[in-house]
Short mmCIF file of C-alpha atoms in Angstrom, two decimals:
data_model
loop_
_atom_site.label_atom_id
_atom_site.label_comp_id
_atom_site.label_asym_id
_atom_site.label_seq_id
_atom_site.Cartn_x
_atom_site.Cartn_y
_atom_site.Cartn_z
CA UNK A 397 -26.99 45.10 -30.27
CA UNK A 398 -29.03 43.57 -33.10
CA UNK A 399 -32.33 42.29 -32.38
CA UNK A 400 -33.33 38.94 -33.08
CA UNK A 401 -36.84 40.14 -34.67
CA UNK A 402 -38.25 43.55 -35.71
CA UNK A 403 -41.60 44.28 -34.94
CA UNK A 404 -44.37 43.09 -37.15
CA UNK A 405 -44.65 46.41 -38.16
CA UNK A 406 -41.65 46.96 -39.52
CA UNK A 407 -41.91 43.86 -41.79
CA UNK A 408 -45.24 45.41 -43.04
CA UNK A 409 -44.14 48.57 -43.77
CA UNK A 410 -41.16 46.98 -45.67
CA UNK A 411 -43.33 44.74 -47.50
CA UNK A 412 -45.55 47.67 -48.72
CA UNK A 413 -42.52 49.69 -49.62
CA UNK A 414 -41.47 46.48 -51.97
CA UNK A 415 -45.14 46.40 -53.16
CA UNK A 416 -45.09 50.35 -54.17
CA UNK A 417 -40.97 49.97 -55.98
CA UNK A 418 -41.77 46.53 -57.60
CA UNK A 419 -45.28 45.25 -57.48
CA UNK A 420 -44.42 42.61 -60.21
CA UNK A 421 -42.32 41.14 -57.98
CA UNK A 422 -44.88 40.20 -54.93
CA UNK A 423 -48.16 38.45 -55.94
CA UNK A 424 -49.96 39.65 -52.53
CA UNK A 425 -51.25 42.80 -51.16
CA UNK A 426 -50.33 42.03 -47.28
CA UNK A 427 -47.98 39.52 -45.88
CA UNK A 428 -49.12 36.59 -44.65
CA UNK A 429 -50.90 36.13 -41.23
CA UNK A 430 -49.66 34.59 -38.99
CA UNK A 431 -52.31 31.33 -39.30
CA UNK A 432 -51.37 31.15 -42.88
CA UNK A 433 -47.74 31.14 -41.78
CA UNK A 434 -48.43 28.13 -39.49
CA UNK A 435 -50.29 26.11 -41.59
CA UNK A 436 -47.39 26.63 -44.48
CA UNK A 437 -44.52 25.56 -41.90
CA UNK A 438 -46.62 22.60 -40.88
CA UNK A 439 -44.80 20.46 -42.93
CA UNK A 440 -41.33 21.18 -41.63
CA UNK A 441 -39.97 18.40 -39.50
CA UNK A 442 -39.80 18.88 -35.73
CA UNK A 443 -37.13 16.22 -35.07
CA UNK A 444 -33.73 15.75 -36.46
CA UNK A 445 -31.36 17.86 -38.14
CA UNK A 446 -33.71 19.18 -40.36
CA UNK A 447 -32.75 21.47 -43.16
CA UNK A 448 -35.49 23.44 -44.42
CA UNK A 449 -35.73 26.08 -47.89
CA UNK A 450 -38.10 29.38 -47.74
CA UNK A 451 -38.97 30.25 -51.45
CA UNK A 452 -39.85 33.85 -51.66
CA UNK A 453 -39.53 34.97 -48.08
CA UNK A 454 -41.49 38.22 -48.27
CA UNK A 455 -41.29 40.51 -45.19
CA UNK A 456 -40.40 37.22 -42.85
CA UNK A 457 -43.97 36.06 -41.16
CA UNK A 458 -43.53 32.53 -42.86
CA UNK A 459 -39.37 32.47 -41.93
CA UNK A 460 -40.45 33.06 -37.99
CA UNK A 461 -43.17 30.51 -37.62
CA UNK A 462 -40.65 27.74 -39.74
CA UNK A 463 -37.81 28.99 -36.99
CA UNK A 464 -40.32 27.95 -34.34
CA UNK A 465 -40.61 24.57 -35.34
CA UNK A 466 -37.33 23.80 -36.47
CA UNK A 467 -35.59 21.81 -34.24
CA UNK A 468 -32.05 22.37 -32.57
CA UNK A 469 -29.21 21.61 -35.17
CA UNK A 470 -31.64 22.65 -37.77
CA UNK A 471 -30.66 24.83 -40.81
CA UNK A 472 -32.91 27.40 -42.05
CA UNK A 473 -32.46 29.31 -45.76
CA UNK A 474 -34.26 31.67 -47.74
CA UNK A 475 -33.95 32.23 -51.55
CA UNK A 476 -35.80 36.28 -52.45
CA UNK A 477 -35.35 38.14 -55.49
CA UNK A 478 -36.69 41.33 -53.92
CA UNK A 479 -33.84 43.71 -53.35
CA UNK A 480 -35.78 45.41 -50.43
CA UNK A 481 -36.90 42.05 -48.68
CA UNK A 482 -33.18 40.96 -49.04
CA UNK A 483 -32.18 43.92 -47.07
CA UNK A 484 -34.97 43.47 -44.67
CA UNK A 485 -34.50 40.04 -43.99
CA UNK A 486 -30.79 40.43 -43.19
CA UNK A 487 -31.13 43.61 -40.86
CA UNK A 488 -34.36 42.10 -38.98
CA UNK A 489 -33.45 38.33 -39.16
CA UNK A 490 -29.36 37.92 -38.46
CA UNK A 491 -30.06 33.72 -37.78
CA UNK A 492 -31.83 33.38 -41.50
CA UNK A 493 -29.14 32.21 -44.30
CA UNK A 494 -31.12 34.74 -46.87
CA UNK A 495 -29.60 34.16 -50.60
CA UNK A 496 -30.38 36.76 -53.06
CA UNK A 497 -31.81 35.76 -56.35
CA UNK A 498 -34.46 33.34 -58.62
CA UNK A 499 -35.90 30.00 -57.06
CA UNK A 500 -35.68 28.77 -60.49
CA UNK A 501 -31.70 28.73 -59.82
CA UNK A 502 -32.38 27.04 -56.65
CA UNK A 503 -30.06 24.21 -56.91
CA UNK A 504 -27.18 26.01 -58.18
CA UNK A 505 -27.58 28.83 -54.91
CA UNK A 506 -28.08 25.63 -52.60
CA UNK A 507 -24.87 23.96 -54.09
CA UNK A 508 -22.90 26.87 -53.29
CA UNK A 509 -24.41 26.88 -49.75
CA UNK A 510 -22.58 23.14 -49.51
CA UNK A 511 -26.52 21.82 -48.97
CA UNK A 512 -27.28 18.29 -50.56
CA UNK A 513 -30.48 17.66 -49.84
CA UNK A 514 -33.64 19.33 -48.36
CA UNK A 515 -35.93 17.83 -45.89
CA UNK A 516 -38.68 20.69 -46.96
CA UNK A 517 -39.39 23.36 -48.88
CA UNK A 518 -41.49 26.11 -47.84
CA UNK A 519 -43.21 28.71 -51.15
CA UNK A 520 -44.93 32.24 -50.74
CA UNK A 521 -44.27 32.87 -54.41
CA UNK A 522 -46.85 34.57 -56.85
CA UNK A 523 -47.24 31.27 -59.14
CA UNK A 524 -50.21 33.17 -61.39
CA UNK A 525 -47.36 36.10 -62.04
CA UNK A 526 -45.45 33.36 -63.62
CA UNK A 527 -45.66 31.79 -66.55
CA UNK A 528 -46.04 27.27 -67.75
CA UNK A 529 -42.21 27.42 -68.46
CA UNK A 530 -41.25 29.61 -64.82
CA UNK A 531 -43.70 27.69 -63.07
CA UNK A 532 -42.32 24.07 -64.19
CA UNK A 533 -38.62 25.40 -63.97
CA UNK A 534 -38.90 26.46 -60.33
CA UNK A 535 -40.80 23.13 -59.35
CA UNK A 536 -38.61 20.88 -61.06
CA UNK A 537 -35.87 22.78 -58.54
CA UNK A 538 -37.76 22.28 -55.84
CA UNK A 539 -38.44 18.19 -56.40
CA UNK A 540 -34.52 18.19 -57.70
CA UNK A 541 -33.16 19.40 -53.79
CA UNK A 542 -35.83 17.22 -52.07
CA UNK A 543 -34.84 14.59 -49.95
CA UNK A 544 -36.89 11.07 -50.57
CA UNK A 545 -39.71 11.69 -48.58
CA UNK A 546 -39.24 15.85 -48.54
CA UNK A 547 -42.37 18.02 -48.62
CA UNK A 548 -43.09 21.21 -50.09
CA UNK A 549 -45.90 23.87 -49.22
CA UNK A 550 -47.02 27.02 -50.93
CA UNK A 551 -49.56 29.38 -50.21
CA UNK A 552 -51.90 29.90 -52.82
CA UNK A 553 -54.78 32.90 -51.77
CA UNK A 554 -58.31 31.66 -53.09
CA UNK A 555 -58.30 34.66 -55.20
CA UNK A 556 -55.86 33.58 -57.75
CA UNK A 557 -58.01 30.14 -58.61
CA UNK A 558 -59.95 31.43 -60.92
CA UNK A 559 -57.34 31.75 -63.54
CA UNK A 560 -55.88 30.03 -66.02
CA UNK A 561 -51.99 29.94 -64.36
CA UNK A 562 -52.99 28.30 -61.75
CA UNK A 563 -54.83 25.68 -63.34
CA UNK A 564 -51.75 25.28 -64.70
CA UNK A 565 -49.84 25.76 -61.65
CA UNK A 566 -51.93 23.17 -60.36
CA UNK A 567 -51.38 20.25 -62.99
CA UNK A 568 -47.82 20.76 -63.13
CA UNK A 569 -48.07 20.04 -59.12
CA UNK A 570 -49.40 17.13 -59.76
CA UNK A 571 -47.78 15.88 -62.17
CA UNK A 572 -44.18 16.74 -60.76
CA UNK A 573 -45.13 14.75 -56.78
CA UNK A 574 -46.19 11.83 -55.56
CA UNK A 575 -49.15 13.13 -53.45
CA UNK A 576 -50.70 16.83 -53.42
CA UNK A 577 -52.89 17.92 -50.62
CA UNK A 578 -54.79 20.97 -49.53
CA UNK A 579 -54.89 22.95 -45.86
CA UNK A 580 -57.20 25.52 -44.99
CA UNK A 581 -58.78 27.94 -45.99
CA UNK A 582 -57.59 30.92 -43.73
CA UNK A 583 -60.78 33.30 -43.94
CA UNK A 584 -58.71 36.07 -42.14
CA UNK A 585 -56.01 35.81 -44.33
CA UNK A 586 -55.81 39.16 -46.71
CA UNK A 587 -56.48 37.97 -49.04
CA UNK A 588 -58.47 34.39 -48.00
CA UNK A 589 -56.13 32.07 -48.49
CA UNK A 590 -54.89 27.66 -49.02
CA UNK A 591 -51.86 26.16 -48.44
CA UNK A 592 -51.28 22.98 -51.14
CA UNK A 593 -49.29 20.23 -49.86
CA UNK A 594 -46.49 17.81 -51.34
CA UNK A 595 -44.02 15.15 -51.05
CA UNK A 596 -41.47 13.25 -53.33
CA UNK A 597 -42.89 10.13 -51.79
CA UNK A 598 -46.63 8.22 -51.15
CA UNK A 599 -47.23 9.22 -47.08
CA UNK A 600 -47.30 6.22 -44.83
CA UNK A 601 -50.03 4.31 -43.21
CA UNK A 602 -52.02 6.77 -40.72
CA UNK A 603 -50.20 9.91 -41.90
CA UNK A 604 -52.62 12.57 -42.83
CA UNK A 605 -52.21 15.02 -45.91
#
């Protein structure tokens, strides 16, 4: 018998053994903890039929703590490019849809998955590693699958403001959604870290961002 989980353990040690085959591939030097992981799935919806996108899944701390909140009838898919963290996620993980491959193909991979829209969208990707023309590429995907009123999160760790990318990481959030907004920080986070905010649409009266 399968089991639903693997330790946490076993996610780490798979994480560092993606770190030490393909560092270019993962932007951090730990997985997330688990307060990061909460703060990220904060925006996914709690009622409804919710259908909800992971974006660089990692060794699965974010995937668990969006399966807690996702409601019943709720769909749940992943999108890494890690060959490792693919395995991983499918031997630890059996109720995560994981899809091998880019985010910046993510509409293409979610149109062969027969999904039309996304009510959010949930990112542990390294935005410095990437590049003005990645960076705008994968969040153009992201606001393309987004239902009106969708939100999208990504964890950004407080070392990576300093540079240039994501000053550029940052405008192009900005100037791709309707409202950015900042949680955090997680001190005991390794490394300290902020989850940014969006949505597609202006939040109504009372709702906090």
């Amino acid at each position: 018998m399968v089991p639903e989980t693997l330790p946490a353990d076993g996610d780490t040690r798979s994480f560092l053994g993606a770190i030490i085959r393909n560092p270019h591939q993962l932007g951090a030097i730990a997985p997330s903890s688990k307060a990061v992981a909460c703060l990220a799935a904060s925006i996914v919806p709690s009622t409804g039929e919710a259908v909800v996108v992971e974006l660089g899944a990692g060794g699965g701390v974010i995937s668990d703590a969006i399966r807690r909140r996702l409601p019943p009838g709720g769909r749940q898919l992943a999108v890494e490019l890690n060959d490792g963290m693919v395995r991983h996620l499918r031997r630890s993980r059996p109720w995560l849809e994981v899809i091998a491959g880019d985010a910046g193909d993510l509409g293409k991979f979610l149109g062969r998955a027969g999904v039309t829209r996304v009510d959010a969208v949930v990112s542990s990707l390294p935005w410095t590693l990437f590049d003005e023309h990645q960076q705008k590429r994968i969040l153009d995907e992201v606001s393309a699958v987004l239902a009106a009123g969708g939100r999208f999160s990504t964890v950004i760790t407080l070392a990576a403001m300093p540079f240039r990318r994501f000053r550029q990481f940052r405008g192009l959030l900005e100037g791709t959604f309707a409202t950015v907004g900042v949680l955090g920080p997680v001190w005991l986070n390794v490394p300290p870290a902020l989850v940014f905010t969006a949505s597609t649409s202006s939040p109504s009266p009372g709702r906090i961002t």
